[in-house]
């Protein structure tokens, strides 16, 4: 896992040189190079490998998905959104580069990601590239990340069009699970997997996304700044709809455990010690709560 993180970090650095105008490239690189867990690129690379493909062919797409993820973190931290001064243990992008540059750095990452896929994926076919770019645009936009964020913002202050349970699932399927889905779907496309396998790994990623969000919600209640690298307790203080606020800590933990078992069931037929290691680390952390 550590070796894979290092490989991703090296490629992220290589794919994004700082050129003129330096201010924007420095702002893009700042949050991108802070120590994140790199779960989404690892899911992409590992899916390609476990389905019999060449992991290195997935590297540009894996790094592009991390760029998209970092874009969403930079914009999420802005004062007009979640207004968080810290990310990955350091001051948020807008605290270092100012709001205008943070907005632009996010926009630049959002657009540089597909550019990276097109420029660096020299060994993928045109058909694979078309499929990947389609998945990217669908999941990044109003059919994915943006939809999740809009409903998340709307739901603060208790404004629901649907029931709280449906709203919570909608937010987290779109805000969180969508990038794990993008990662495994692209990894499977790069391995030339058939549609039924793409759908199976997609189903795994949907469940993993929800498990991961419940984990994140629980951590927001019980963890520390040092562990999470961001302000803790913000969800509760801002009256956010979360698994813990809706179901309480105990039921949130039960949901976490039951969905985690579903993840193990799906992934057990594939040979991936890395994905199992990720599941184990979440399980271990929550079991101590
Ligand atoms: C795509 C144009 C466009 C806008 C994005 C701001 C926004 C709309 C969406 C916010 C999405 C968001 C921040 C979801 C939170 C998901 C989550 C649990 C993030 C934390 O992931 P980790 O723990 O973070 O993997 P690291 O830092 O380890 O990568």
GROMACS .gro file of C-alpha atoms and ligand atoms in nm:
model
  318
    1UNK     CA    1   0.000   0.000   0.000
    2UNK     CA    2   0.281   0.243   0.093
    3UNK     CA    3   0.463   0.162  -0.236
    4UNK     CA    4   0.145   0.228  -0.433
    5UNK     CA    5   0.092   0.563  -0.258
    6UNK     CA    6   0.452   0.657  -0.339
    7UNK     CA    7   0.404   0.562  -0.705
    8UNK     CA    8   0.086   0.772  -0.728
    9UNK     CA    9   0.259   1.067  -0.558
   10UNK     CA   10   0.552   1.049  -0.802
   11UNK     CA   11   0.319   1.048  -1.103
   12UNK     CA   12   0.102   1.331  -0.968
   13UNK     CA   13   0.418   1.537  -0.931
   14UNK     CA   14   0.543   1.445  -1.279
   15UNK     CA   15   0.209   1.513  -1.451
   16UNK     CA   16   0.181   1.863  -1.306
   17UNK     CA   17   0.497   2.073  -1.354
   18UNK     CA   18   0.493   2.432  -1.227
   19UNK     CA   19   0.510   2.662  -1.530
   20UNK     CA   20   0.406   3.023  -1.602
   21UNK     CA   21   0.176   3.157  -1.457
   22UNK     CA   22   0.327   2.993  -1.150
   23UNK     CA   23   0.065   3.111  -0.900
   24UNK     CA   24  -0.206   2.888  -1.043
   25UNK     CA   25   0.016   2.580  -1.078
   26UNK     CA   26   0.146   2.626  -0.723
   27UNK     CA   27  -0.212   2.651  -0.590
   28UNK     CA   28  -0.313   2.336  -0.785
   29UNK     CA   29  -0.009   2.145  -0.658
   30UNK     CA   30  -0.043   2.261  -0.296
   31UNK     CA   31  -0.349   2.057  -0.190
   32UNK     CA   32  -0.272   1.782  -0.441
   33UNK     CA   33   0.067   1.712  -0.285
   34UNK     CA   34  -0.046   1.721   0.079
   35UNK     CA   35  -0.058   1.371   0.230
   36UNK     CA   36  -0.399   1.229   0.139
   37UNK     CA   37  -0.482   0.860   0.164
   38UNK     CA   38  -0.493   0.828  -0.220
   39UNK     CA   39  -0.782   0.580  -0.189
   40UNK     CA   40  -0.943   0.667  -0.523
   41UNK     CA   41  -0.631   0.628  -0.740
   42UNK     CA   42  -0.547   0.307  -0.551
   43UNK     CA   43  -0.897   0.171  -0.622
   44UNK     CA   44  -0.851   0.251  -0.992
   45UNK     CA   45  -0.505   0.092  -1.020
   46UNK     CA   46  -0.598  -0.210  -0.811
   47UNK     CA   47  -0.918  -0.276  -1.008
   48UNK     CA   48  -0.720  -0.281  -1.334
   49UNK     CA   49  -0.462  -0.517  -1.179
   50UNK     CA   50  -0.709  -0.756  -1.014
   51UNK     CA   51  -0.908  -0.785  -1.339
   52UNK     CA   52  -0.596  -0.890  -1.529
   53UNK     CA   53  -0.497  -0.555  -1.683
   54UNK     CA   54  -0.169  -0.364  -1.677
   55UNK     CA   55  -0.183  -0.136  -1.373
   56UNK     CA   56   0.053   0.121  -1.522
   57UNK     CA   57  -0.185   0.184  -1.812
   58UNK     CA   58  -0.432   0.310  -1.550
   59UNK     CA   59  -0.188   0.556  -1.389
   60UNK     CA   60  -0.296   0.873  -1.581
   61UNK     CA   61  -0.664   0.801  -1.510
   62UNK     CA   62  -0.593   0.717  -1.144
   63UNK     CA   63  -0.405   1.047  -1.099
   64UNK     CA   64  -0.679   1.238  -1.286
   65UNK     CA   65  -0.939   1.102  -1.041
   66UNK     CA   66  -0.722   1.223  -0.750
   67UNK     CA   67  -0.709   1.568  -0.918
   68UNK     CA   68  -1.089   1.572  -0.939
   69UNK     CA   69  -1.113   1.464  -0.574
   70UNK     CA   70  -0.872   1.742  -0.469
   71UNK     CA   71  -1.071   1.994  -0.674
   72UNK     CA   72  -1.382   1.895  -0.476
   73UNK     CA   73  -1.191   1.931  -0.146
   74UNK     CA   74  -1.059   2.279  -0.238
   75UNK     CA   75  -1.406   2.403  -0.337
   76UNK     CA   76  -1.573   2.232  -0.041
   77UNK     CA   77  -1.346   2.424   0.199
   78UNK     CA   78  -1.434   2.768   0.054
   79UNK     CA   79  -1.621   3.014   0.278
   80UNK     CA   80  -1.928   2.993   0.049
   81UNK     CA   81  -1.942   2.613   0.103
   82UNK     CA   82  -1.820   2.426   0.414
   83UNK     CA   83  -1.589   2.709   0.519
   84UNK     CA   84  -1.306   2.501   0.662
   85UNK     CA   85  -0.966   2.654   0.736
   86UNK     CA   86  -0.781   2.321   0.737
   87UNK     CA   87  -0.741   2.027   0.501
   88UNK     CA   88  -0.501   1.735   0.516
   89UNK     CA   89  -0.353   1.882   0.833
   90UNK     CA   90  -0.256   2.216   0.674
   91UNK     CA   91  -0.430   2.548   0.602
   92UNK     CA   92  -0.692   2.513   0.327
   93UNK     CA   93  -0.610   2.626  -0.026
   94UNK     CA   94  -0.797   2.959   0.001
   95UNK     CA   95  -0.620   3.037   0.330
   96UNK     CA   96  -0.283   3.015   0.152
   97UNK     CA   97  -0.361   3.142  -0.199
   98UNK     CA   98  -0.675   3.354  -0.145
   99UNK     CA   99  -1.030   3.276  -0.254
  100UNK     CA  100  -0.997   3.375  -0.620
  101UNK     CA  101  -0.694   3.153  -0.675
  102UNK     CA  102  -0.852   2.864  -0.482
  103UNK     CA  103  -1.162   2.879  -0.707
  104UNK     CA  104  -0.937   2.891  -1.013
  105UNK     CA  105  -0.709   2.612  -0.884
  106UNK     CA  106  -1.018   2.390  -0.842
  107UNK     CA  107  -1.141   2.478  -1.192
  108UNK     CA  108  -0.794   2.416  -1.333
  109UNK     CA  109  -0.771   2.070  -1.168
  110UNK     CA  110  -1.120   1.981  -1.291
  111UNK     CA  111  -1.014   2.052  -1.649
  112UNK     CA  112  -0.650   1.938  -1.628
  113UNK     CA  113  -0.766   1.593  -1.512
  114UNK     CA  114  -0.927   1.489  -1.844
  115UNK     CA  115  -0.642   1.662  -2.029
  116UNK     CA  116  -0.401   1.436  -1.836
  117UNK     CA  117  -0.601   1.126  -1.930
  118UNK     CA  118  -0.595   1.221  -2.298
  119UNK     CA  119  -0.228   1.325  -2.308
  120UNK     CA  120  -0.066   1.058  -2.090
  121UNK     CA  121  -0.273   0.744  -2.164
  122UNK     CA  122  -0.076   0.661  -2.477
  123UNK     CA  123  -0.149   0.289  -2.450
  124UNK     CA  124  -0.528   0.305  -2.430
  125UNK     CA  125  -0.752   0.267  -2.733
  126UNK     CA  126  -0.975   0.552  -2.858
  127UNK     CA  127  -1.277   0.350  -2.747
  128UNK     CA  128  -1.141   0.313  -2.392
  129UNK     CA  129  -1.058   0.685  -2.379
  130UNK     CA  130  -1.407   0.782  -2.496
  131UNK     CA  131  -1.565   0.558  -2.230
  132UNK     CA  132  -1.339   0.700  -1.956
  133UNK     CA  133  -1.403   1.064  -2.050
  134UNK     CA  134  -1.777   0.995  -2.058
  135UNK     CA  135  -1.762   0.844  -1.708
  136UNK     CA  136  -1.552   1.137  -1.584
  137UNK     CA  137  -1.785   1.409  -1.714
  138UNK     CA  138  -2.096   1.229  -1.592
  139UNK     CA  139  -1.973   1.166  -1.237
  140UNK     CA  140  -1.803   1.507  -1.193
  141UNK     CA  141  -2.106   1.712  -1.295
  142UNK     CA  142  -2.472   1.757  -1.214
  143UNK     CA  143  -2.526   1.380  -1.240
  144UNK     CA  144  -2.274   1.319  -0.963
  145UNK     CA  145  -2.052   1.531  -0.738
  146UNK     CA  146  -2.233   1.861  -0.798
  147UNK     CA  147  -2.576   1.703  -0.734
  148UNK     CA  148  -2.449   1.563  -0.403
  149UNK     CA  149  -2.302   1.893  -0.294
  150UNK     CA  150  -2.615   2.094  -0.385
  151UNK     CA  151  -2.844   1.866  -0.185
  152UNK     CA  152  -2.591   1.864   0.102
  153UNK     CA  153  -2.602   2.244   0.117
  154UNK     CA  154  -2.984   2.248   0.080
  155UNK     CA  155  -3.027   1.999   0.361
  156UNK     CA  156  -2.840   2.216   0.613
  157UNK     CA  157  -3.113   2.383   0.811
  158UNK     CA  158  -3.351   2.091   0.757
  159UNK     CA  159  -3.476   2.176   0.405
  160UNK     CA  160  -3.575   1.840   0.252
  161UNK     CA  161  -3.765   1.769  -0.069
  162UNK     CA  162  -3.743   1.394  -0.002
  163UNK     CA  163  -3.741   1.212   0.334
  164UNK     CA  164  -3.428   1.263   0.551
  165UNK     CA  165  -3.327   0.898   0.489
  166UNK     CA  166  -3.356   0.931   0.110
  167UNK     CA  167  -3.184   1.270   0.118
  168UNK     CA  168  -2.892   1.132   0.317
  169UNK     CA  169  -2.846   0.841   0.075
  170UNK     CA  170  -2.870   1.074  -0.224
  171UNK     CA  171  -2.605   1.308  -0.080
  172UNK     CA  172  -2.358   1.035  -0.003
  173UNK     CA  173  -2.410   0.830  -0.317
  174UNK     CA  174  -2.340   1.146  -0.517
  175UNK     CA  175  -2.090   1.331  -0.301
  176UNK     CA  176  -1.878   1.040  -0.185
  177UNK     CA  177  -1.953   0.707  -0.354
  178UNK     CA  178  -1.941   0.860  -0.701
  179UNK     CA  179  -1.560   0.900  -0.706
  180UNK     CA  180  -1.502   0.544  -0.587
  181UNK     CA  181  -1.744   0.430  -0.861
  182UNK     CA  182  -1.556   0.637  -1.117
  183UNK     CA  183  -1.227   0.485  -1.000
  184UNK     CA  184  -1.332   0.120  -1.025
  185UNK     CA  185  -1.538   0.163  -1.343
  186UNK     CA  186  -1.240   0.324  -1.519
  187UNK     CA  187  -1.004   0.060  -1.378
  188UNK     CA  188  -1.234  -0.210  -1.519
  189UNK     CA  189  -1.260  -0.037  -1.858
  190UNK     CA  190  -0.878  -0.023  -1.876
  191UNK     CA  191  -0.865  -0.398  -1.801
  192UNK     CA  192  -1.120  -0.453  -2.082
  193UNK     CA  193  -1.361  -0.617  -1.836
  194UNK     CA  194  -1.708  -0.721  -1.960
  195UNK     CA  195  -2.017  -0.520  -1.856
  196UNK     CA  196  -2.128  -0.766  -1.585
  197UNK     CA  197  -1.789  -0.732  -1.411
  198UNK     CA  198  -1.799  -0.351  -1.445
  199UNK     CA  199  -2.142  -0.358  -1.281
  200UNK     CA  200  -2.021  -0.583  -1.000
  201UNK     CA  201  -1.720  -0.368  -0.909
  202UNK     CA  202  -1.945  -0.062  -0.943
  203UNK     CA  203  -2.186  -0.216  -0.691
  204UNK     CA  204  -1.892  -0.274  -0.457
  205UNK     CA  205  -1.784   0.091  -0.493
  206UNK     CA  206  -2.136   0.221  -0.422
  207UNK     CA  207  -2.145   0.024  -0.097
  208UNK     CA  208  -1.787   0.117  -0.011
  209UNK     CA  209  -1.871   0.486  -0.067
  210UNK     CA  210  -2.154   0.466   0.186
  211UNK     CA  211  -1.938   0.273   0.434
  212UNK     CA  212  -1.665   0.534   0.393
  213UNK     CA  213  -1.909   0.820   0.450
  214UNK     CA  214  -2.049   0.660   0.767
  215UNK     CA  215  -1.686   0.619   0.880
  216UNK     CA  216  -1.621   0.988   0.804
  217UNK     CA  217  -1.939   1.094   0.990
  218UNK     CA  218  -1.846   0.887   1.297
  219UNK     CA  219  -1.491   1.025   1.289
  220UNK     CA  220  -1.627   1.379   1.278
  221UNK     CA  221  -1.785   1.306   1.617
  222UNK     CA  222  -1.513   1.113   1.794
  223UNK     CA  223  -1.180   1.178   1.623
  224UNK     CA  224  -0.912   1.447   1.653
  225UNK     CA  225  -0.766   1.713   1.425
  226UNK     CA  226  -0.436   1.523   1.422
  227UNK     CA  227  -0.604   1.205   1.295
  228UNK     CA  228  -0.835   1.360   1.033
  229UNK     CA  229  -0.634   1.670   0.935
  230UNK     CA  230  -0.944   1.891   0.935
  231UNK     CA  231  -1.167   2.070   1.182
  232UNK     CA  232  -1.356   1.814   1.392
  233UNK     CA  233  -1.720   1.847   1.508
  234UNK     CA  234  -1.815   2.085   1.226
  235UNK     CA  235  -2.101   1.863   1.099
  236UNK     CA  236  -2.269   1.865   1.438
  237UNK     CA  237  -2.215   2.237   1.493
  238UNK     CA  238  -2.356   2.330   1.152
  239UNK     CA  239  -2.662   2.104   1.195
  240UNK     CA  240  -2.561   1.889   0.898
  241UNK     CA  241  -2.758   1.580   0.799
  242UNK     CA  242  -2.522   1.289   0.871
  243UNK     CA  243  -2.555   0.921   0.956
  244UNK     CA  244  -2.480   1.004   1.318
  245UNK     CA  245  -2.727   1.296   1.341
  246UNK     CA  246  -3.005   1.091   1.174
  247UNK     CA  247  -2.954   0.748   1.330
  248UNK     CA  248  -2.737   0.809   1.638
  249UNK     CA  249  -2.386   0.670   1.694
  250UNK     CA  250  -2.488   0.309   1.772
  251UNK     CA  251  -2.716   0.263   1.471
  252UNK     CA  252  -2.462   0.436   1.246
  253UNK     CA  253  -2.206   0.180   1.364
  254UNK     CA  254  -2.448  -0.107   1.294
  255UNK     CA  255  -2.509   0.024   0.941
  256UNK     CA  256  -2.132   0.061   0.894
  257UNK     CA  257  -2.072  -0.302   1.001
  258UNK     CA  258  -2.351  -0.447   0.790
  259UNK     CA  259  -2.250  -0.256   0.473
  260UNK     CA  260  -1.885  -0.343   0.535
  261UNK     CA  261  -1.984  -0.714   0.535
  262UNK     CA  262  -2.154  -0.660   0.196
  263UNK     CA  263  -1.827  -0.512   0.070
  264UNK     CA  264  -1.630  -0.816   0.191
  265UNK     CA  265  -1.885  -1.049   0.024
  266UNK     CA  266  -1.849  -0.883  -0.315
  267UNK     CA  267  -1.472  -0.839  -0.309
  268UNK     CA  268  -1.395  -1.186  -0.167
  269UNK     CA  269  -1.419  -1.347  -0.513
  270UNK     CA  270  -1.144  -1.115  -0.642
  271UNK     CA  271  -0.780  -1.140  -0.548
  272UNK     CA  272  -0.709  -0.803  -0.388
  273UNK     CA  273  -0.516  -0.793  -0.064
  274UNK     CA  274  -0.496  -0.413  -0.099
  275UNK     CA  275  -0.873  -0.355  -0.104
  276UNK     CA  276  -0.910  -0.601   0.185
  277UNK     CA  277  -0.640  -0.406   0.373
  278UNK     CA  278  -0.840  -0.083   0.323
  279UNK     CA  279  -1.160  -0.251   0.452
  280UNK     CA  280  -0.968  -0.392   0.751
  281UNK     CA  281  -0.825  -0.052   0.846
  282UNK     CA  282  -1.173   0.109   0.852
  283UNK     CA  283  -1.316  -0.189   1.046
  284UNK     CA  284  -1.034  -0.176   1.299
  285UNK     CA  285  -1.080   0.199   1.358
  286UNK     CA  286  -1.457   0.176   1.411
  287UNK     CA  287  -1.440  -0.136   1.629
  288UNK     CA  288  -1.245   0.068   1.886
  289UNK     CA  289  -1.519   0.335   1.910
  290LIG     C1  290  -1.706   1.884  -0.946
  290LIG     C2  291  -1.732   2.124  -1.020
  290LIG     C3  292  -1.736   2.024  -0.912
  290LIG     C4  293  -1.765   2.065  -0.786
  290LIG     C5  294  -1.751   1.981  -0.668
  290LIG     C6  295  -1.744   2.087  -0.365
  290LIG     C7  296  -1.812   1.976  -0.434
  290LIG     C8  297  -1.864   2.001  -0.571
  290LIG     C9  298  -1.830   1.855  -0.376
  290LIG    C10  299  -1.780   1.820  -0.240
  290LIG    C11  300  -1.746   1.675  -0.235
  290LIG    C12  301  -1.681   1.636  -0.104
  290LIG    C13  302  -1.579   1.726  -0.045
  290LIG    C14  303  -1.715   1.519  -0.047
  290LIG    C15  304  -1.652   1.468   0.079
  290LIG    C16  305  -1.605   1.328   0.054
  290LIG    C17  306  -1.504   1.285   0.156
  290LIG    C18  307  -1.547   1.189   0.261
  290LIG    C19  308  -1.379   1.333   0.150
  290LIG    C20  309  -1.266   1.289   0.234
  290LIG     O1  310  -1.196   1.189   0.161
  290LIG     P1  311  -1.061   1.125   0.216
  290LIG     O2  312  -1.077   1.096   0.362
  290LIG     O3  313  -0.961   1.247   0.198
  290LIG     O4  314  -1.025   1.012   0.127
  290LIG     P2  315  -0.803   1.244   0.168
  290LIG     O5  316  -0.757   1.380   0.210
  290LIG     O6  317  -0.740   1.133   0.246
  290LIG     O7  318  -0.791   1.223   0.019
   0.00000   0.00000   0.00000
